[in-house]
XYZ file of C-alpha atoms in Angstrom:
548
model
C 107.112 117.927 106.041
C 104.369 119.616 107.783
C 101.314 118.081 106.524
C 99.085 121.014 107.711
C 100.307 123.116 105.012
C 98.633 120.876 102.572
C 95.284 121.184 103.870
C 93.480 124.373 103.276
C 91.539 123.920 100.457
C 92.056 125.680 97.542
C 90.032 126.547 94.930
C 91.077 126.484 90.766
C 88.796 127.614 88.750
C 88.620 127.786 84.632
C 87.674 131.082 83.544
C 85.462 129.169 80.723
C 82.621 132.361 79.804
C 82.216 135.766 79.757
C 78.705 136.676 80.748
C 75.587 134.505 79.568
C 71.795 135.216 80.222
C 70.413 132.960 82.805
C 66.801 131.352 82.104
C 64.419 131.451 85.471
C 64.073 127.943 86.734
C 60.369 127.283 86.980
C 59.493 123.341 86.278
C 58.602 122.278 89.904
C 60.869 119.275 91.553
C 58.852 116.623 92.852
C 61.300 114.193 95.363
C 61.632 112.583 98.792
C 64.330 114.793 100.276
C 67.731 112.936 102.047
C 69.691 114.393 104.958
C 72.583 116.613 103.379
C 75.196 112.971 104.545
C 72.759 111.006 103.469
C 73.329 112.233 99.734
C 76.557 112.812 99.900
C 77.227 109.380 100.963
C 75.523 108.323 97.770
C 77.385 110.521 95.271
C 80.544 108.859 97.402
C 79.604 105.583 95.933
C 78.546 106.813 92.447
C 81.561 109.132 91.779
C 84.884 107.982 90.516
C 87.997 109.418 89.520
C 89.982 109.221 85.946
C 93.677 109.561 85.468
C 95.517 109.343 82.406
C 96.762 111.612 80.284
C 94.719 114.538 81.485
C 91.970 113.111 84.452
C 88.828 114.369 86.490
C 85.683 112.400 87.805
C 82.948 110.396 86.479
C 79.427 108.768 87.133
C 78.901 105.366 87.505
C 75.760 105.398 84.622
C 74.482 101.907 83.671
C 76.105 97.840 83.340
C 75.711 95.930 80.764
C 77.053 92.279 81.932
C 80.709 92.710 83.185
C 80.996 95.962 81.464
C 80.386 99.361 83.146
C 79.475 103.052 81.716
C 80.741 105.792 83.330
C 79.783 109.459 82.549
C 82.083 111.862 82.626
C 83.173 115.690 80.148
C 84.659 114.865 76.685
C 87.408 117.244 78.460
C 88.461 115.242 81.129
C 89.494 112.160 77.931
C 89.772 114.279 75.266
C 93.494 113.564 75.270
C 94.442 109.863 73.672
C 96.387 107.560 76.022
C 96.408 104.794 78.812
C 93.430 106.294 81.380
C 92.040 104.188 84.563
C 88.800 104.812 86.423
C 89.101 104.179 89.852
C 86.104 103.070 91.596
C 84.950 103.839 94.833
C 86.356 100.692 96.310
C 89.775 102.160 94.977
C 90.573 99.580 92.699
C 91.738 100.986 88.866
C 90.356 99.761 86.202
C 91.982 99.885 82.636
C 90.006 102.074 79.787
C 90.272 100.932 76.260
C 90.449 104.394 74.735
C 89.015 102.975 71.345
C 85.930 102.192 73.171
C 85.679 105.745 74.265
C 82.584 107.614 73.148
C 82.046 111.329 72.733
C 78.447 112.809 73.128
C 78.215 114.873 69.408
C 77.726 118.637 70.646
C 78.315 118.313 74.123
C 81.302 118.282 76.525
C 80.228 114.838 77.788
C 81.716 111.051 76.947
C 80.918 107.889 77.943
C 83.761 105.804 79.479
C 83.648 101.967 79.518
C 85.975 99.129 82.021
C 85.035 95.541 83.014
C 84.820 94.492 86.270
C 83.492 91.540 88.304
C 82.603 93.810 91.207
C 79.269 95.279 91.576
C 78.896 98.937 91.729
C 76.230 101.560 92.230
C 74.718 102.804 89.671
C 73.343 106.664 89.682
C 69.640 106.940 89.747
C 69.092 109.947 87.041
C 66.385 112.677 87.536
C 64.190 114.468 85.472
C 66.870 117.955 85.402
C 63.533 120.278 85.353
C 63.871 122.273 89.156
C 63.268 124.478 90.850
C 65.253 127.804 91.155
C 66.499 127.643 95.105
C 66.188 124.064 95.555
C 69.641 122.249 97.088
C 72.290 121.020 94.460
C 75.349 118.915 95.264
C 78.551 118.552 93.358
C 80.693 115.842 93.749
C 84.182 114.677 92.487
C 88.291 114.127 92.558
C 89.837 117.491 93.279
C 93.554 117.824 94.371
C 94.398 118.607 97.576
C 95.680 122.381 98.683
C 99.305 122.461 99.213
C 101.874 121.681 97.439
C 101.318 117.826 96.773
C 98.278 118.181 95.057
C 96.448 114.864 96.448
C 93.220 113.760 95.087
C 90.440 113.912 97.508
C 86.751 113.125 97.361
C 84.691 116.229 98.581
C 80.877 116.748 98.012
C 79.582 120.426 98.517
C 76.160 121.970 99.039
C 74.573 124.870 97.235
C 71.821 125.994 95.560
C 70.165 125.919 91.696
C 70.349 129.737 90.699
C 69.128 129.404 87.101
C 69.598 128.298 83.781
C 71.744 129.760 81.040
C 71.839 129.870 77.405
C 73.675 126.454 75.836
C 77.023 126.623 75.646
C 78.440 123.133 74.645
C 75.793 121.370 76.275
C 76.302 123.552 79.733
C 72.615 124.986 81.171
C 72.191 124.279 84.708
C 73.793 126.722 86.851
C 74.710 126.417 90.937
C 76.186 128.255 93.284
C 78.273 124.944 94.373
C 81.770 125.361 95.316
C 83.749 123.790 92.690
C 87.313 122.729 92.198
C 89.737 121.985 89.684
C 89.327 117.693 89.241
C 85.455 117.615 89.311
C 84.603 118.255 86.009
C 82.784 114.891 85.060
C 81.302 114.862 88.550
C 77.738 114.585 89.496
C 75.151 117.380 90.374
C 72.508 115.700 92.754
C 69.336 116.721 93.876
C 68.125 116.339 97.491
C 66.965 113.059 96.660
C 70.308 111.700 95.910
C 69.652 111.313 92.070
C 71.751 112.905 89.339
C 69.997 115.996 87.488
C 73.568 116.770 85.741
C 77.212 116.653 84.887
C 79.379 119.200 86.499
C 81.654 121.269 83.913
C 82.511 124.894 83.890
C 83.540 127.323 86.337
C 83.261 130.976 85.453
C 83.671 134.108 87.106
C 80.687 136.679 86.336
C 81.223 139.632 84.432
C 82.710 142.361 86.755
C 82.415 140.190 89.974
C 84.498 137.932 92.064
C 81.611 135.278 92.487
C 81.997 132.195 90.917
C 79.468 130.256 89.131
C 79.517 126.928 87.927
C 77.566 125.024 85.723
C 76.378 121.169 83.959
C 74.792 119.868 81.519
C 71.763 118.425 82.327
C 70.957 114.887 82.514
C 67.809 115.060 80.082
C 70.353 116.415 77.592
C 72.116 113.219 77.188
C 69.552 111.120 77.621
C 67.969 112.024 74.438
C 71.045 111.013 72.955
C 71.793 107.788 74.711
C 68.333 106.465 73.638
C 69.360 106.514 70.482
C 72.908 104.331 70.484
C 74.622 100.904 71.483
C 77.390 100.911 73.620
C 80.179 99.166 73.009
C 81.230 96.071 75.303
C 84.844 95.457 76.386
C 86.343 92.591 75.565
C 87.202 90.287 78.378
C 90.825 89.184 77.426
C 92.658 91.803 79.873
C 95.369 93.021 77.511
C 93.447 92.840 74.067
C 93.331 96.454 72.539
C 95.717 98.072 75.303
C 99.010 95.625 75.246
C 100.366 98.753 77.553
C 98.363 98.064 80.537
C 99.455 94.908 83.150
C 96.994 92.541 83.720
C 97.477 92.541 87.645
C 96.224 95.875 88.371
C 93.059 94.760 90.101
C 93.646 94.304 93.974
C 93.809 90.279 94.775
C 91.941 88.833 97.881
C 93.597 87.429 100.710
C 94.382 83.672 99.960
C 95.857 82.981 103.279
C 95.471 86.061 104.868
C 98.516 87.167 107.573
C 97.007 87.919 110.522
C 98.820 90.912 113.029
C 96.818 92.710 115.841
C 97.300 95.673 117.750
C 98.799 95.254 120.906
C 99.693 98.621 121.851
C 99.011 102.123 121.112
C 101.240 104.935 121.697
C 100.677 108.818 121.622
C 103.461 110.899 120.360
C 104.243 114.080 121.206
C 102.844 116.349 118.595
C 99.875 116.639 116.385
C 101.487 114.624 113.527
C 103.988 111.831 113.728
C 105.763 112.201 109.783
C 108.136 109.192 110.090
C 109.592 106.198 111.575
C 112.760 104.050 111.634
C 113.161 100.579 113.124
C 116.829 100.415 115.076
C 117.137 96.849 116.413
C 115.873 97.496 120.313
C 114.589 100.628 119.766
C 112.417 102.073 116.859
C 112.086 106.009 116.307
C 109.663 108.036 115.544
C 109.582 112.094 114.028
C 107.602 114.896 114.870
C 106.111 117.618 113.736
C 106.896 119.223 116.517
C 110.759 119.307 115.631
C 111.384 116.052 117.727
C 112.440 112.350 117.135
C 111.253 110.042 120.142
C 112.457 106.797 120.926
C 110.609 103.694 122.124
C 111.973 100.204 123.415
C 110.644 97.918 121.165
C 110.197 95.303 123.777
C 107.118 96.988 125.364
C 106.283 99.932 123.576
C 108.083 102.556 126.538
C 109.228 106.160 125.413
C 113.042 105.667 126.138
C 114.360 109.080 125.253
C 113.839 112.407 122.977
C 116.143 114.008 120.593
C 116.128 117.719 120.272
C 117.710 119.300 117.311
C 115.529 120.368 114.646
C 113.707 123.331 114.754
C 111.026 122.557 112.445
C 108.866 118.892 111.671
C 110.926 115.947 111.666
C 109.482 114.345 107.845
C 112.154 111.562 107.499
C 114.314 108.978 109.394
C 116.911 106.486 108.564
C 118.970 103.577 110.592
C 122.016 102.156 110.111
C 122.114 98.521 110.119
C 123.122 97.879 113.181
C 120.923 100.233 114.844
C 123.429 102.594 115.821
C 123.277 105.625 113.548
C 120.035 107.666 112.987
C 119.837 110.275 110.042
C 116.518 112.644 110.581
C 115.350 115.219 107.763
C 113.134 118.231 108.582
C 111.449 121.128 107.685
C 113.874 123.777 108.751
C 116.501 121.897 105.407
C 119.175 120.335 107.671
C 119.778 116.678 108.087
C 121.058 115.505 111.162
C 123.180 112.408 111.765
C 122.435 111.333 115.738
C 124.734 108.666 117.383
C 121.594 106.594 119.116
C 123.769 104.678 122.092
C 124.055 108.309 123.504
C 121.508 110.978 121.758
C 123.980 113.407 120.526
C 123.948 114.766 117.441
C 127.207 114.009 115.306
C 126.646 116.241 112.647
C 124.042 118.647 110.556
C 124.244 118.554 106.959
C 123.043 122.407 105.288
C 122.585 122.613 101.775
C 119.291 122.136 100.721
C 116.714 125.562 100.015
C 113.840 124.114 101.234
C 111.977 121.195 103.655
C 113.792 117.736 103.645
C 111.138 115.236 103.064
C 113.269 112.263 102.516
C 116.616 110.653 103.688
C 117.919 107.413 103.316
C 121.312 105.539 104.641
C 123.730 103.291 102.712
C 123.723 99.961 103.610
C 127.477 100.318 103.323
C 127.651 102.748 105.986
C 129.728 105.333 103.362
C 126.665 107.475 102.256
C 123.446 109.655 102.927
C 121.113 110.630 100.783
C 118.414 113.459 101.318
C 115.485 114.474 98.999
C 114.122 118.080 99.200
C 111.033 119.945 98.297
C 113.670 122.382 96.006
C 113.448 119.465 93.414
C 116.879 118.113 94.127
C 118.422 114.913 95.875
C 122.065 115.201 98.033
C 124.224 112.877 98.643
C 126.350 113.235 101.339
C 129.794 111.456 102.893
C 128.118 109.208 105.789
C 131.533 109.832 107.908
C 132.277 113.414 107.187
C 129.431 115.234 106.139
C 130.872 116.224 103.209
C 128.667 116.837 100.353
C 129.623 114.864 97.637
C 126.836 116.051 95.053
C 123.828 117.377 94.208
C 121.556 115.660 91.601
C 118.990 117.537 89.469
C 116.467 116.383 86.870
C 113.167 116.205 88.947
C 110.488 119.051 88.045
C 108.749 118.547 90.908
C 109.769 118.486 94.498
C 111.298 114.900 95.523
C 109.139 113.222 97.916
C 110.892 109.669 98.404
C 114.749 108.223 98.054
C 116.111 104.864 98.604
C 119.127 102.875 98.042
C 119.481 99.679 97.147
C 120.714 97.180 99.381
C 124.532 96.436 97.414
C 124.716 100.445 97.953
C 125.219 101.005 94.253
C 121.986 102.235 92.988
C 119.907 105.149 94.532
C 116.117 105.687 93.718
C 114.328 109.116 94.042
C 110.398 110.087 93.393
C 108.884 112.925 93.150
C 105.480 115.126 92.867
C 106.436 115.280 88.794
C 105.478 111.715 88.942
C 108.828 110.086 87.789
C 111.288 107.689 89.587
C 114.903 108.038 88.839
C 117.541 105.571 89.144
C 121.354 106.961 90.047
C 124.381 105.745 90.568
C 125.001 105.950 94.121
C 129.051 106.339 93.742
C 129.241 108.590 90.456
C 125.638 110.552 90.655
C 125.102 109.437 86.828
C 121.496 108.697 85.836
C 120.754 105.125 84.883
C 117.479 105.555 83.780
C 114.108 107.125 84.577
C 111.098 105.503 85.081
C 107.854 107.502 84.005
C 105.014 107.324 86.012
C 100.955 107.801 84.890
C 101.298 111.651 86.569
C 100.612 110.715 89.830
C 103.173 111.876 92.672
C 105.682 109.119 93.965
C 105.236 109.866 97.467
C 107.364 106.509 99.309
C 110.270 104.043 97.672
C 111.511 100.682 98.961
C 113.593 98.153 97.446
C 113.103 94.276 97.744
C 115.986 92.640 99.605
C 117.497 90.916 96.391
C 117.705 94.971 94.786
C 115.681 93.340 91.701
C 112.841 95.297 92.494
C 111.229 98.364 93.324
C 108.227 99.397 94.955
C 106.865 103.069 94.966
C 103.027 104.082 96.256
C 101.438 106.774 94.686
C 99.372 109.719 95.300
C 96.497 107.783 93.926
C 96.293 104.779 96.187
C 98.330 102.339 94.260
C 101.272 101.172 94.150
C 103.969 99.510 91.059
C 105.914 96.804 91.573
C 108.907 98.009 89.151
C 111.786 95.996 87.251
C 114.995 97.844 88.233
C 116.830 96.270 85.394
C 115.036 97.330 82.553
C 112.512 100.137 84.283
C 109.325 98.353 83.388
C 106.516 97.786 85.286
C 105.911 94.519 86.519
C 102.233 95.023 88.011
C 100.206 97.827 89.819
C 98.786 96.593 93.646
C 95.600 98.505 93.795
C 93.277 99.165 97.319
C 94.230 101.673 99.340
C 91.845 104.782 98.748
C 94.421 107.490 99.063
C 98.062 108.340 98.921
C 100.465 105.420 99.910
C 102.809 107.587 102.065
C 104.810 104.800 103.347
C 106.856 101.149 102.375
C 108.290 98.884 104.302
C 109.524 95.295 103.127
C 110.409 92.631 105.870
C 114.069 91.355 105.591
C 113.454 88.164 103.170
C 111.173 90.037 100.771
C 108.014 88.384 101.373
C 105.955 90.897 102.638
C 105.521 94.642 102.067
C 103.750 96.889 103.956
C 102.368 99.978 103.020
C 100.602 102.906 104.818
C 98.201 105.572 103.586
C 95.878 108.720 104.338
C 93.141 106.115 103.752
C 93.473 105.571 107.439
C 94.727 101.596 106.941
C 97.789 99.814 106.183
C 97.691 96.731 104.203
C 99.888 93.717 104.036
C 100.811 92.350 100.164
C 102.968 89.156 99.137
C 105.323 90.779 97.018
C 105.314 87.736 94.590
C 102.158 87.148 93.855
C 100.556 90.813 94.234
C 98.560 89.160 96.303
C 96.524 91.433 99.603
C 97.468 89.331 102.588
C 95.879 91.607 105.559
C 94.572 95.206 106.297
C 95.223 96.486 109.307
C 92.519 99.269 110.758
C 92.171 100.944 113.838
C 94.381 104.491 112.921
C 91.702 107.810 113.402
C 94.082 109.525 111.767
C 95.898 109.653 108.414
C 98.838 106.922 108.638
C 101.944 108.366 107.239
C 104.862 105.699 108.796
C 105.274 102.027 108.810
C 108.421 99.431 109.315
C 108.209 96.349 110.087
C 110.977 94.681 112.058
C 113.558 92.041 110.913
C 111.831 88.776 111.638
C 108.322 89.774 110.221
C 106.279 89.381 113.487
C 105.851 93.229 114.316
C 104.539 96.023 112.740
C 104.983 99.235 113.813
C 102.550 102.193 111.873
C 102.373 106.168 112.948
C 100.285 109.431 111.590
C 98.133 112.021 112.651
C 96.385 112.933 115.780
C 100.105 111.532 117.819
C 98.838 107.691 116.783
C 101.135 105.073 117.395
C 100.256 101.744 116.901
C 102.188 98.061 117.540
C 101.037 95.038 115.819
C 102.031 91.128 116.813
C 101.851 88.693 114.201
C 99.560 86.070 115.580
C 99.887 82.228 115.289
């Protein structure tokens, strides 16, 4: 797809009050200022996101022993179920909900998770300021676009006031604030926290929008006055639901590749990849596929055919076919010995973001952004049918390697299983609401791996749908999978800038690879495990040798 459109920022607002009285700020603020990236580094490493059931941010508050506090609105947990915090380090944590505590009177709760790792903890201010002085907000919004990703922003504004109490809400800002932050932090210029963001509303009569917290001092008064619970340290006692491998595992023996070459594409954004024996391909968002000798990293030809970004790409065994998926809805089967295109497959009513080939050789499969998946006859073009049941626009396919079973994940957070020959649904696998952006199967078709809008990514049973553990590290979407041909290995690419290298047994982090500027959005990795090839934004190729 083309990832620009999922940019521009923009902004969702709850129309929470009418019109409210603001109180003059007049207590005087007495701090060492920061530089405006000095603080918002700090609320970076004091800020966390929630997911569950409903989601938003949080405050790392206090530790007692293993057990962490986070601060966060009663709104953002007010609905019961299985939640995570995800630290700054990206790992997710599991919440006991039981242990859950609300703040009588005031949208705020307190949030507990055990960890080994040591965290920041906010340094709290006195909330008495000064009307003008510099306020920063800070949290988890979603992305613009479509897709919805969860991105940490911090903004700058001003204090403007204080209004009458409304739930615990009094400190007002002129902050721009998104849909996702509530639970967030307001910070002063010294990098302390003076409140916890809440409310957007629109003033009476006036497009300007106003948010406001509730002050620190506020819940301080209560917190002086109560215990907080600690959580227990056997992993699964109190939330049997959760897997005990969620927490990301250090390299034992770490695998060890390194960049050997780095290639610029020929557009802003390189979408996908395919490995094809000699030759590996890469799309564009540009409407092109390029492709490279493997042996040394030289641009042997490009295919023009699409009109629009190229978002997905597929090879036949044997290296021979190449099926592309773009923006402009078509997917195009090319014959790779000589370039041409063999065939364009219409149908879909809006961007292909996904395509995959049969192992078989009989069939294609396409996913689209109008919520459906095709699957086409691999020799005729024929389509064979069209399968419906995602709410959400379907950002991943695969198919297993016996050809009988076909995966597909979308933005409504759900993987479905289909039978590849018949197009009956064998089962559907619900996610934690987070989009399934990229699918792979393990060689043996036992299991399947899908990375998630948040970072992680679930190791799934394809017999019975369960999960069999979460792999938690990357800090953003996981927009790419690749498995090497015995299984051992998968590899996995994300708008964190990195891709990392996991032992599919174990769950175990074997290697992170850095050096990408921009986001990476493509890996593969070739048939004998000793290359890795990874692509994204700003045109960024890069090789990677396995090393002795």
């Amino acid at each position: 797809m083309n990832y620009s459109r999922t940019i521009p920022a923009i902004l969702s607002a709850t129309i929470a009050l009418s019109s409210i009285a603001l109180i003059p700020l007049t207590s005087p603020q007495i701090a060492l200022g920061l530089t405006a990236d000095a603080v918002k580094t700090v609320a970076k490493q004091i800020t966390v996101r929630i997911q569950g059931p409903k989601g938003g941010s949080g405050v790392i508050l206090e530790k007692q022993g293993s057990t962490y506090y986070i601060l966060t609105n009663w709104h953002v947990v007010d609905k019961a179920g299985d939640y995570e915090v995800v630290t700054p380090d990206g790992v997710a944590h599991s919440v006991y909900y039981s242990l859950v505590r609300r703040v009588p009177g005031m949208d705020l709760a307190v949030v507990p998770f055990s960890s080994p790792q040591t965290y920041r903890l906010a340094q709290l201010a006195n909330s008495a300021a000064t009307k003008g002085n510099k306020a920063y907000v800070a949290g988890w919004p979603a992305s613009g676009g479509s897709l919805r990703q969860p991105i940490f922003i911090a903004t700058e504004g001003q204090l403007t006031g204080r209004q009458t109490p409304w739930n615990g809400y009094t400190l007002v800002y002129n902050n721009l604030v998104r849909a996702g932050m509530s639970g967030g932090p307001v910070l002063d210029d010294a990098g302390r926290v003076v409140a916890i963001n809440g409310i957007v509303r629109l003033e009476e009569n006036s497009d300007k929008i106003v948010a406001a917290g509730i002050e620190i001092n506020t819940f301080m008064k209560w917190r002086s006055a109560v215990s907080l619970p600690v959580v227990p340290q056997s992993p699964t006692a109190g939330n049997p639901k959760t897997p005990v491998n969620n927490a990301p595992r250090k390299p034992g023996s770490a695998i060890a590749f390194v960049a050997t070459n780095t290639l610029k594409g020929s557009s802003e954004v390189v979408s996908s990849l395919a490995l094809a024996s000699a030759y590996f391909t890469t799309g564009n968002s540009n409407g092109t596929i390029s492709v490279w000798n493997f042996s040394d990293g030289q641009l042997k030809t490009t295919l023009q055919g699409h009109t629009e970004a190229v978002n997905a790409l597929a090879a036949s065994a044997d290296g021979k076919v190449l099926a592309s998926g773009s923006d402009d809805k078509t997917v195009k089967i090319w014959n790779l010995e000589t370039g041409a295109v063999v065939r364009t497959l219409s149908g879909h009513s809006g961007a292909v973001s996904s395509v995959a080939l049969s192992p078989d050789g009989l069939f294609v499969a396409s996913g689209s952004w109008d919520k459906t998946v095709k699957i086409w006859n691999a020799k005729t073009g024929e389509l064979l049918r069209t399968l419906t049941g995602h709410s959400g626009l379907v950002n991943a396919v695969a198919i297993s390697p016996d050809s009988k079973i076909l995966a597909s994940g979308g933005k409504d957070g759900s993987i479905k299983l289909w039978n590849l020959a018949t197009g009956q649904a064998i089962r559907t696998i619900a996610g934690k609401n987070l989009s399934v952006l990229s699918l792979v199967f393990t060689p043996d078709g036992k299991t399947l791996a899908a990375g998630n809008s948040n970072g992680t990514i679930g190791l799934w049973n394809v017999g019975n749908g369960q999960l069999i553990r979460r792999l938690s590290g990357h800090t953003d979407g996981v927009w790419s999978l690749a498995i090497s041909r015995d299984g051992s290995i998968l590899v996995s690419g994300s708008w964190d800038k990195s891709v990392k290298l996991w032992d599919v047994r174990s769950g175990e982090l074997k290697g992170n690879l850095s050096g990408h500027s921009g986001y990476v959005t493509a890996v593969g990795i070739s048939a004998d495990a000793k290359t890795i090839v990874s692509a994204g934004w700003l045109g960024e190729i890069k090789i990677w040798k396995r090393g002795n």
